[in-house]
XYZ file of C-alpha atoms in Angstrom:
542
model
C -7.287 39.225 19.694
C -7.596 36.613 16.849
C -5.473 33.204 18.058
C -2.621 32.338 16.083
C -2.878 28.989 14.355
C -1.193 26.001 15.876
C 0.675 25.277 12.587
C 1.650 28.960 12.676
C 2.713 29.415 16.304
C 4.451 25.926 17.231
C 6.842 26.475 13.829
C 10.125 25.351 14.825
C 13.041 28.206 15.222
C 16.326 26.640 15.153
C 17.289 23.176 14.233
C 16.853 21.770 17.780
C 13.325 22.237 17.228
C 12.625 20.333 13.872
C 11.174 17.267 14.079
C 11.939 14.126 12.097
C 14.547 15.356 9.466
C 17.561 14.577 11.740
C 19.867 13.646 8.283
C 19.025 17.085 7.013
C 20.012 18.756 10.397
C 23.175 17.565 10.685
C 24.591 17.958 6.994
C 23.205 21.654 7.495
C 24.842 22.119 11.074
C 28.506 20.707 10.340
C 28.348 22.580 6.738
C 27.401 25.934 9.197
C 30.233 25.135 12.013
C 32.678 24.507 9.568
C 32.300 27.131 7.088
C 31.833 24.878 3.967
C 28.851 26.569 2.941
C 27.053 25.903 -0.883
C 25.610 28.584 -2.534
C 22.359 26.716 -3.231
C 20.256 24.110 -1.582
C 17.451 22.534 -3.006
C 14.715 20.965 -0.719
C 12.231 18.275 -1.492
C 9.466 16.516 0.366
C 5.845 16.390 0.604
C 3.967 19.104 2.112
C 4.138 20.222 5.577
C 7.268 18.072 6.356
C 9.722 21.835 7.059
C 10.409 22.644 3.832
C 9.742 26.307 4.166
C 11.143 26.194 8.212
C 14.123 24.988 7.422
C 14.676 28.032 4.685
C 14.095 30.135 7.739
C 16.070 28.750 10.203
C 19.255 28.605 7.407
C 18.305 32.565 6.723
C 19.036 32.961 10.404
C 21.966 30.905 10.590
C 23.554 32.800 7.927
C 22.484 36.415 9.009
C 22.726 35.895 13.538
C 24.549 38.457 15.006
C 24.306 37.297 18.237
C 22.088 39.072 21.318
C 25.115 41.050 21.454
C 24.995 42.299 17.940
C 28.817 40.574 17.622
C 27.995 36.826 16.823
C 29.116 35.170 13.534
C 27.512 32.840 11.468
C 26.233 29.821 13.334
C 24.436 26.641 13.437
C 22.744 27.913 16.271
C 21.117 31.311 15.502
C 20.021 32.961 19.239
C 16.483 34.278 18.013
C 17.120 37.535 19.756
C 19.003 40.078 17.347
C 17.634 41.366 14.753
C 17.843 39.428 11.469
C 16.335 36.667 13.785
C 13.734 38.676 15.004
C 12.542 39.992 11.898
C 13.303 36.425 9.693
C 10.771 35.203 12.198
C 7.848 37.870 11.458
C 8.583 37.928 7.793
C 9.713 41.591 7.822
C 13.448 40.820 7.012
C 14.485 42.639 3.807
C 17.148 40.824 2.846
C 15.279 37.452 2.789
C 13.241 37.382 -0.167
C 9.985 34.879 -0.024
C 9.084 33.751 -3.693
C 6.118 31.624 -4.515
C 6.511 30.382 -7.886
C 3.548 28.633 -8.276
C 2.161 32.706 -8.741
C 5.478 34.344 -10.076
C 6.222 31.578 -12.583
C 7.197 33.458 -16.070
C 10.622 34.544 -17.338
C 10.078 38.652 -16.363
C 9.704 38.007 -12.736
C 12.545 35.491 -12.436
C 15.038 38.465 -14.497
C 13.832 40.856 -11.924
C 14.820 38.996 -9.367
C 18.071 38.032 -10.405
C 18.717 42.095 -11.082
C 17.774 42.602 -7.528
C 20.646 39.807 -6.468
C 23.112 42.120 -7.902
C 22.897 44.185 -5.383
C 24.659 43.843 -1.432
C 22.465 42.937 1.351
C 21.258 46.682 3.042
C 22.071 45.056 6.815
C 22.777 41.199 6.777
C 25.577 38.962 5.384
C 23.882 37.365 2.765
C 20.840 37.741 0.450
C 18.383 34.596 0.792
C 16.056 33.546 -2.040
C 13.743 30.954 -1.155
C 11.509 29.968 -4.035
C 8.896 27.977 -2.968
C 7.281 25.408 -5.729
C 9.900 25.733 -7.954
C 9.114 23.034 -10.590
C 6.110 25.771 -11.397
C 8.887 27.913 -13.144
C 8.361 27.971 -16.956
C 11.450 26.794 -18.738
C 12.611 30.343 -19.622
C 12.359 30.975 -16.040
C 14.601 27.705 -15.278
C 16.733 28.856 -18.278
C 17.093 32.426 -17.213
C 18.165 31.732 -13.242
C 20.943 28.635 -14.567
C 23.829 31.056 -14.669
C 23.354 33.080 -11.590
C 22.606 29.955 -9.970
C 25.510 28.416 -10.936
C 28.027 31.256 -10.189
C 25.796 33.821 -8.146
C 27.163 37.008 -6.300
C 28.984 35.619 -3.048
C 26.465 37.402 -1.028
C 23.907 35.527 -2.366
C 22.455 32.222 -1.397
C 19.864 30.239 -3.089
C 17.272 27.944 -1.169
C 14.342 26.070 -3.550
C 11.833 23.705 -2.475
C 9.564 21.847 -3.842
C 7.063 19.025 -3.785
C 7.575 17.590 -7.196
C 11.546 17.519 -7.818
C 11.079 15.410 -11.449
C 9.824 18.741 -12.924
C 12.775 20.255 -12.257
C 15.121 20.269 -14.702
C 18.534 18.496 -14.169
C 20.335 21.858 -15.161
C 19.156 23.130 -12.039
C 19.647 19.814 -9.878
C 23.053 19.352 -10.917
C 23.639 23.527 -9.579
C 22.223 22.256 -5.414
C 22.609 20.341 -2.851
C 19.621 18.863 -2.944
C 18.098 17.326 0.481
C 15.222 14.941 0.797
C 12.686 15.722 3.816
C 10.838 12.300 5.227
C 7.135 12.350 5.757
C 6.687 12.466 10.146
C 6.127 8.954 11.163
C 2.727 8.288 13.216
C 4.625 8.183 16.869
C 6.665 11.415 16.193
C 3.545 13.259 14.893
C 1.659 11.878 18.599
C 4.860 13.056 20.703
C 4.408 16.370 19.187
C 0.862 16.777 19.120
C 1.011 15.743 23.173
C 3.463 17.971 23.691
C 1.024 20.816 22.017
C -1.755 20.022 23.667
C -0.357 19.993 27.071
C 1.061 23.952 26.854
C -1.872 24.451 25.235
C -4.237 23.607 28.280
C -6.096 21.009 26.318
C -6.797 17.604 27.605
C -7.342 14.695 24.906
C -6.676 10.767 24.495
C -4.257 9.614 22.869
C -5.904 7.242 20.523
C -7.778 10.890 19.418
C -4.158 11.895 18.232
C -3.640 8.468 16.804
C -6.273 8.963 13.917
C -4.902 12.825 13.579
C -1.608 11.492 12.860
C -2.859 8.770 10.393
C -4.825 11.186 8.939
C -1.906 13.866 8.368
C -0.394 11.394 6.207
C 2.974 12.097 7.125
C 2.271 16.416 7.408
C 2.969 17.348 10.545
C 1.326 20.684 9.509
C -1.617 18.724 8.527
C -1.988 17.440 11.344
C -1.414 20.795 13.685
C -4.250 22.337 11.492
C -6.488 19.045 11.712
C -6.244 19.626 15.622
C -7.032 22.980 15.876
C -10.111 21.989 13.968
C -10.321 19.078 16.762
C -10.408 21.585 19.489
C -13.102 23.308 17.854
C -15.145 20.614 16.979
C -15.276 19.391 20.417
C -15.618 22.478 22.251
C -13.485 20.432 25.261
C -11.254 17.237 25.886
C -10.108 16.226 21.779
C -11.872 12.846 21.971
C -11.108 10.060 19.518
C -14.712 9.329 19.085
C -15.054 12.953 18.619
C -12.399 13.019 15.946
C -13.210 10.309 14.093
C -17.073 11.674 13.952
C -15.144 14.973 12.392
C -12.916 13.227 10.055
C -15.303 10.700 8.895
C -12.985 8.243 9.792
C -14.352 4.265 10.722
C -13.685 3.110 13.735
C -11.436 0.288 14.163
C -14.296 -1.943 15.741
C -15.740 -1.917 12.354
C -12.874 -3.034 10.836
C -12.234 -6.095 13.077
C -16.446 -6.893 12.731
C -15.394 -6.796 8.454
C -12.728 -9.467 9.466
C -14.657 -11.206 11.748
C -17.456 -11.508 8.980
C -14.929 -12.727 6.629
C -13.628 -15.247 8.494
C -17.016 -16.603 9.333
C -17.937 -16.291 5.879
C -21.146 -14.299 6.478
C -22.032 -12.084 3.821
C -25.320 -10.585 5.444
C -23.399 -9.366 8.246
C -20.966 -7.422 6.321
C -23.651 -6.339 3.975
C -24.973 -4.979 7.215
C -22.067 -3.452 8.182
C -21.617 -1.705 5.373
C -25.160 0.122 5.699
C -24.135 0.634 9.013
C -21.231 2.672 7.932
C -23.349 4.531 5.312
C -25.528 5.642 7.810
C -22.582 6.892 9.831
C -21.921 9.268 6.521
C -18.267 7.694 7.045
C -15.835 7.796 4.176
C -16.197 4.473 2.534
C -12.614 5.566 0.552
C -10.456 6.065 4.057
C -12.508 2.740 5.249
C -10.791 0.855 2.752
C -7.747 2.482 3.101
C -7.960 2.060 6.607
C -8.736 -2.003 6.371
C -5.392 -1.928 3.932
C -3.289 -0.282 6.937
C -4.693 -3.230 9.431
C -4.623 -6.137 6.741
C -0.745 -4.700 6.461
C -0.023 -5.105 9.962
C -1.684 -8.959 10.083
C 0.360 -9.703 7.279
C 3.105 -8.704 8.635
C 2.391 -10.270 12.086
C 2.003 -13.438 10.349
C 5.385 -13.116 8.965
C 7.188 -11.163 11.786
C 5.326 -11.221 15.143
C 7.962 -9.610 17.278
C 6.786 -6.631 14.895
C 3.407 -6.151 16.516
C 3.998 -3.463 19.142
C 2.282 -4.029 23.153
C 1.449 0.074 22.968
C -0.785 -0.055 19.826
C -4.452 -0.683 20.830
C -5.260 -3.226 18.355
C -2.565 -5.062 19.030
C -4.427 -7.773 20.296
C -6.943 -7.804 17.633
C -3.904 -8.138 15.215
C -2.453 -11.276 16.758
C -5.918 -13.007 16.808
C -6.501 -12.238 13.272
C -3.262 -13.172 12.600
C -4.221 -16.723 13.799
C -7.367 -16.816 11.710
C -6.413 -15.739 8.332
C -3.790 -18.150 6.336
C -1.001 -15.446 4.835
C -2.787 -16.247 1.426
C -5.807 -14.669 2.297
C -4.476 -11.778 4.043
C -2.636 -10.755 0.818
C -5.688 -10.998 -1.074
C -7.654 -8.972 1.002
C -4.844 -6.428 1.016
C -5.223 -6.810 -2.393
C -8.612 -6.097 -3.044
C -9.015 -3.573 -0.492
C -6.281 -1.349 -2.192
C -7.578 -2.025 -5.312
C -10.898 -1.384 -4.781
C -10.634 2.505 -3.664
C -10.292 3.365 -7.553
C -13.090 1.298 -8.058
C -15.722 3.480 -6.105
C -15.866 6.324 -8.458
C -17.171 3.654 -10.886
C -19.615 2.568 -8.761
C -23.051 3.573 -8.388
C -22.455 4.731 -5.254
C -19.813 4.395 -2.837
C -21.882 2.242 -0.085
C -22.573 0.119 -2.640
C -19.277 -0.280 -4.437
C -17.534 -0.208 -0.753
C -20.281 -3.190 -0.108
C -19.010 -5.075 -3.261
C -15.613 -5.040 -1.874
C -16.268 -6.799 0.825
C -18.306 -9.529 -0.574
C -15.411 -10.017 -3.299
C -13.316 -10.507 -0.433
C -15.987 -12.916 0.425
C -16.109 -14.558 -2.797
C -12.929 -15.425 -3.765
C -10.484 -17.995 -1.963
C -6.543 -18.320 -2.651
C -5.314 -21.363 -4.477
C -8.929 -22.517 -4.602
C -12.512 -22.277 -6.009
C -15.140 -19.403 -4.382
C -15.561 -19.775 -0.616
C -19.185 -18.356 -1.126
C -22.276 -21.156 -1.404
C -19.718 -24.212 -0.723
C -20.046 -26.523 1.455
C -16.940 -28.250 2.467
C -18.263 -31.157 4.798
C -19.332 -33.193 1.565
C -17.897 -34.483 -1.287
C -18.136 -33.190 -4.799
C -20.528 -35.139 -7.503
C -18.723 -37.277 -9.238
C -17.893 -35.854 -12.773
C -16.135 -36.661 -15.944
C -13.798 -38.794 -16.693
C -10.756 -37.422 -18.941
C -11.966 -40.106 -21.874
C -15.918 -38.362 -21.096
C -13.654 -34.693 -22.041
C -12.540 -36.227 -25.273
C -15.857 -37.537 -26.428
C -17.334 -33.647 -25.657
C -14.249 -32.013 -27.362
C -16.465 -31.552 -30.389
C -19.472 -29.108 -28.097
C -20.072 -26.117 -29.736
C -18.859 -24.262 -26.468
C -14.773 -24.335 -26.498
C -15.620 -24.022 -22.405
C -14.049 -27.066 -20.525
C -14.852 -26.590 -16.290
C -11.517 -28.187 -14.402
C -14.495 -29.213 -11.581
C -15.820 -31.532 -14.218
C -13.220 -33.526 -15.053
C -11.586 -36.263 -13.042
C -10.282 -39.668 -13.166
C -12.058 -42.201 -11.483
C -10.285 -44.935 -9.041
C -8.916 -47.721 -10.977
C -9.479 -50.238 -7.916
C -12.990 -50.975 -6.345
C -14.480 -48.752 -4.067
C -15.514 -50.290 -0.908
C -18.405 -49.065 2.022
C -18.900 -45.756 -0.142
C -22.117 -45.431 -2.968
C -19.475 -43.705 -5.266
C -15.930 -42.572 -5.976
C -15.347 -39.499 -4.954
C -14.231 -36.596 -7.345
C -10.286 -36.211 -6.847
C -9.395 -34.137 -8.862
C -11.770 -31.473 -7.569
C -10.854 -32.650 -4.254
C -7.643 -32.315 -4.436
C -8.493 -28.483 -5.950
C -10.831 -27.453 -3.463
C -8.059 -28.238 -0.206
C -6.629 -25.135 0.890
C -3.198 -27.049 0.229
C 0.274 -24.445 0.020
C 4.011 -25.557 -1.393
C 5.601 -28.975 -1.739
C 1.786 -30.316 -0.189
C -0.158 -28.988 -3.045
C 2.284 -30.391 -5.400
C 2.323 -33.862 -3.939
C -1.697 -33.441 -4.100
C -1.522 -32.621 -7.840
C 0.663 -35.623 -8.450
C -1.229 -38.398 -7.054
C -4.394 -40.717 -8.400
C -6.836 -42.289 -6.161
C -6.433 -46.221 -5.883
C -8.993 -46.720 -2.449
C -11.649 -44.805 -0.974
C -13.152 -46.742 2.167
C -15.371 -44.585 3.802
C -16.409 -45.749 7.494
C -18.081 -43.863 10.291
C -15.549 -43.431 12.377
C -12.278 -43.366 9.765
C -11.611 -42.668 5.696
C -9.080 -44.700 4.622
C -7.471 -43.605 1.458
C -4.863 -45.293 -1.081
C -2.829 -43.564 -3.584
C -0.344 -43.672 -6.266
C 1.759 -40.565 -6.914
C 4.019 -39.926 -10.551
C 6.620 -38.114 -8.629
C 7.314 -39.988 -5.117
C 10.472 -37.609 -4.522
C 7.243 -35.369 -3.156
C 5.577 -38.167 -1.578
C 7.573 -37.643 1.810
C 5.959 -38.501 5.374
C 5.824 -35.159 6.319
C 3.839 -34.408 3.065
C 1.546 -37.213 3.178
C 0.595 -36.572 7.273
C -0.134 -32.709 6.239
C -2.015 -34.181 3.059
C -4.063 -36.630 5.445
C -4.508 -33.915 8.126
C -6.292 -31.169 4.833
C -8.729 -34.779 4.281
C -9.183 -35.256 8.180
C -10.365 -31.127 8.221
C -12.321 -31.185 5.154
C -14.797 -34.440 6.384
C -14.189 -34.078 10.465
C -13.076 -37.807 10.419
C -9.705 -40.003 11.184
C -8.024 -40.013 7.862
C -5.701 -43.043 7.448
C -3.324 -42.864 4.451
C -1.327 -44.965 2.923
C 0.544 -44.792 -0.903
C 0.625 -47.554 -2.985
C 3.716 -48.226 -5.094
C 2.155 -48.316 -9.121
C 2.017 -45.889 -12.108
C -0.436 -42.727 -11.448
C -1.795 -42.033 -15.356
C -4.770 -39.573 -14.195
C -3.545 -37.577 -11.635
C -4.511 -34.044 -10.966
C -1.596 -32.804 -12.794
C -2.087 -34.667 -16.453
C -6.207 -33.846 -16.102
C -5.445 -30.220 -16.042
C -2.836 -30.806 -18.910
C -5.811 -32.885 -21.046
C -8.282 -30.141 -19.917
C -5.899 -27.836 -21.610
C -5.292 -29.358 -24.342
C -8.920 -30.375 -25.423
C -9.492 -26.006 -24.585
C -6.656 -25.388 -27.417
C -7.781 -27.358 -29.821
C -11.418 -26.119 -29.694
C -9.617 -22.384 -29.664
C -7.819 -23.410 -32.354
C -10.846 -24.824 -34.385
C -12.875 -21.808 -33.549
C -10.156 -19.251 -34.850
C -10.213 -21.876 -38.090
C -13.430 -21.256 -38.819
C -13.740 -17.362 -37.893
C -14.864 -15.637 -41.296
C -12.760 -12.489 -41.125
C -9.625 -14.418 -40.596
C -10.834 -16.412 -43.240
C -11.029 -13.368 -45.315
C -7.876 -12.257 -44.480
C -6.563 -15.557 -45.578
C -8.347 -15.370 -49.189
C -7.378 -11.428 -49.936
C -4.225 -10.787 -48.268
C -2.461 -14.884 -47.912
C -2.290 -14.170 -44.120
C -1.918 -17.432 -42.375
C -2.161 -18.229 -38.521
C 1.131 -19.036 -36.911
C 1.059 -22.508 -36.075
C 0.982 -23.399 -32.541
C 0.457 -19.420 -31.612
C -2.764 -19.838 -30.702
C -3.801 -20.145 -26.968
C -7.256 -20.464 -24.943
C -8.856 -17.476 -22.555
């Protein structure tokens, strides 16, 4: 004899049995015990979250008799007589089954409605369920509006549907309409434990773990995607076992990806990523995968009581969480969501899963490229803003912030030369009121000695220049060179600070974009044939 499907043979019967929909159950139970039935409910949700179940189990509500054939209507239906009996086969005349996505036109919606005319041959009420609904043409949708407004009173109405904003609002104004969750991870686990257990079949539970993800919320899904599990591994459901089956990566590889990225080591996650290919994993769940964990950092930098003991990377989480600044964790997020479009584009999907990574690599919040810098030693020194101004004639309108900085205005002693502020000051990985202060401030003194850098400054805004914001400013120095930082801010006017260079640098950029569109021949044209002029001060630089 052929085994009945999980899916098939675990469907809940009664409301007691349904799983995750508890606001559904009890609007649908008190409506049942109290007799304040609608004449039409309308049922939404993704699929495999009860959609069609819970049509059922209303059908038998409506229709129980009782195991004594005298029952009424109830919120409990006994599973025993026979309108429950037969609802659950699918042999029950007087509860009609309608796909739409097959029976969609205006002819098969009038002959149903004919057939409503009629009484039930043996229950209380006549049950349509039409299944897919927003499939209906609109002369189906237009031909059901008045019966389902005002239908026979032995007649009750139950649609479902996974896309409720094709469904017109003639229709949605005519049901109750219910929203169905998606199952959440632990609920999906509970059950599946539960399954496996009457089911004889031993497994771990970090094997039912990646089912659940992997369901995305179906708890169908993920009853079919273990019966699939039990005959892939011919034994105990194993996680390695599943994920092998799914093509899912293993959370190792994830943490080595963040490990790399932390250490900055692009060969490793280069090699990682051939690693994966070799695997034949699905480089498309492996970034959606690194989202879901990047998700739970972020929020365990934010809220750590969030992080739950039970999970088995919780660990993992919390010393990521440590390693990565919030910054970066969004920005990873970001790219790693982001970049799952991305692979169809690519020339393959190792290679565009491989570019992900190393643009995670690549780029650095609030800063320049983390890739090919080296942090222990100060930049050249570059440009000064009157240098800019003597260059804002180059053919190229192309003005690099890293190349332009004030020099000190006092001497510099015990160091060959000034150092570059300005891209100093841009390369810290500075956040808030600290960055700000940083922007604001010129460089008086550099003295540079081998056991301490002391450093002067003036600042144009010293509301910022608090102690708390100078220590944390010190502290960024006292990382970046591994020395003592001392220091100390002078009272005097701050001309050059970070701040004003990047205003010159922009500047100097608009006038060169606005020389460049002065000169471009087919606005020039357009000037001679049609009097079009350039709105003054419209004009901006890429």
């Amino acid at each position: 004899m052929t085994a009945l499907a999980l899916a098939r043979k675990w469907r809940p019967k009664t409301f007691s049995e349904l799983l995750g929909q508890d606001h559904v159950v009890k609007a649908l139970t008190h409506a049942l015990d109290q007799g304040r039935l609608h004449h039409a409910w309308l049922f939404t949700g993704t699929r495999g979250v009860g959609k069609t179940t819970i049509a059922r189990i209303m059908a038998k509500a409506l229709n129980c008799t009782g195991a004594d054939g005298q029952g009424q209507m109830t919120s409990a239906p006994c599973g025993k007589c026979q309108a429950c009996t037969e609802i659950d086969a699918g042999r029950f005349v007087d509860y009609i089954e309608m796909d739409a996505a097959s029976n969609r036109g205006v002819d098969e919606m009038v002959a149903l409605l004919e057939k409503a005319a009629y009484a039930p041959s043996s229950a209380r009420f006549k049950v349509y369920m039409i299944d897919e609904v927003h499939m209906l043409t609109s002369h189906a949708f237009n031909s059901m509006l008045k019966t389902l407004e005002e239908p026979p009173p032995h007649v009750k109405f139950i649609l479902a549907t996974t896309d409720p904003q094709k469904i017109p609002v003639t229709v949605l104004s005519r049901c109750l309409q219910f929203n169905l969750k998606q199952m959440p991870v632990p609920v999906i686990v509970e059950h599946l434990q539960v399954v496996l257990q009457s089911e004889s079949v031993s497994t771990e539970t970090n094997a039912l773990r990646v089912i659940a993800k992997a369901a995305q919320g179906s708890m169908r899904d993920a009853l079919s995607l273990t019966d699939q599990a039990i005959a892939y591994a011919a034994g105990p459901v194993t996680e390695a076992a599943v994920r092998t089956m799914l093509g899912t990566i293993d959370d190792a590889y994830l943490i080595k990806i963040l490990d790399a990225l932390q250490a900055k080591d692009g060969k490793l996650l280069t090699d990682i990523a051939e690693e994966m290919g070799l695997g034949s994993m699905s480089f498309s769940l492996a970034l959606q995968d690194l989202a879901s964990l990047l998700h739970k950092i972020a929020t365990a930098q934010i809220v750590p009581n969030s992080i739950l003991d039970d999970w088995p990377e919780a660990n993992e989480i919390r010393r990521l969480a440590k390693l990565f600044t919030p910054e970066e964790t969004q920005l990873y997020y970001q790219i790693a969501i982001t970049s799952r479009a991305d692979l169809t584009l690519a020339p393959d999907e190792q290679a565009g899963f491989a570019m992900a990574l190393l643009r995670m690599l690549a780029f650095k919040p609030g800063g320049s490229g983390a890739v090919g810098t080296s942090p222990a030693s100060p930049s050249p020194k570059a440009a000064t803003p009157g240098q800019i101004a003597q260059t804002s004639n180059a053919a190229s309108p192309e003005v690099s912030p890293s190349a332009s900085s004030a020099a000190p205005t006092k001497a510099v002693a015990n160091s060959q030369e000034a150092p570059d502020w300005y891209s100093l000051m841009r390369t810290l990985p500075l956040r808030g009121l600290v960055q700000q202060l940083a922007f604001q401030t010129e460089l008086q003194e550099w003295r540079d000695t081998p056991d301490t850098l002391f450093v002067t400054i003036t600042t144009a805004m010293s509301q910022l220049a608090t102690p708390d914001s100078i220590a944390r400013l010190g502290e960024a120095l006292k990382v970046h060179y591994g020395k003592l930082v001392k220091m100390q801010l002078e009272d005097g006017k701050a001309s050059h600070t970070v701040a004003k260079v990047d205003a010159q640098i922009y500047e100097q950029k608009k006038l060169n974009a606005e020389e460049q569109i002065a000169k471009d021949p087919f606005l020039q044209e357009l000037e001679r044939e049609f009097g079009a002029k350039v709105v003054t001060g419209s004009v901006r630089p890429l």
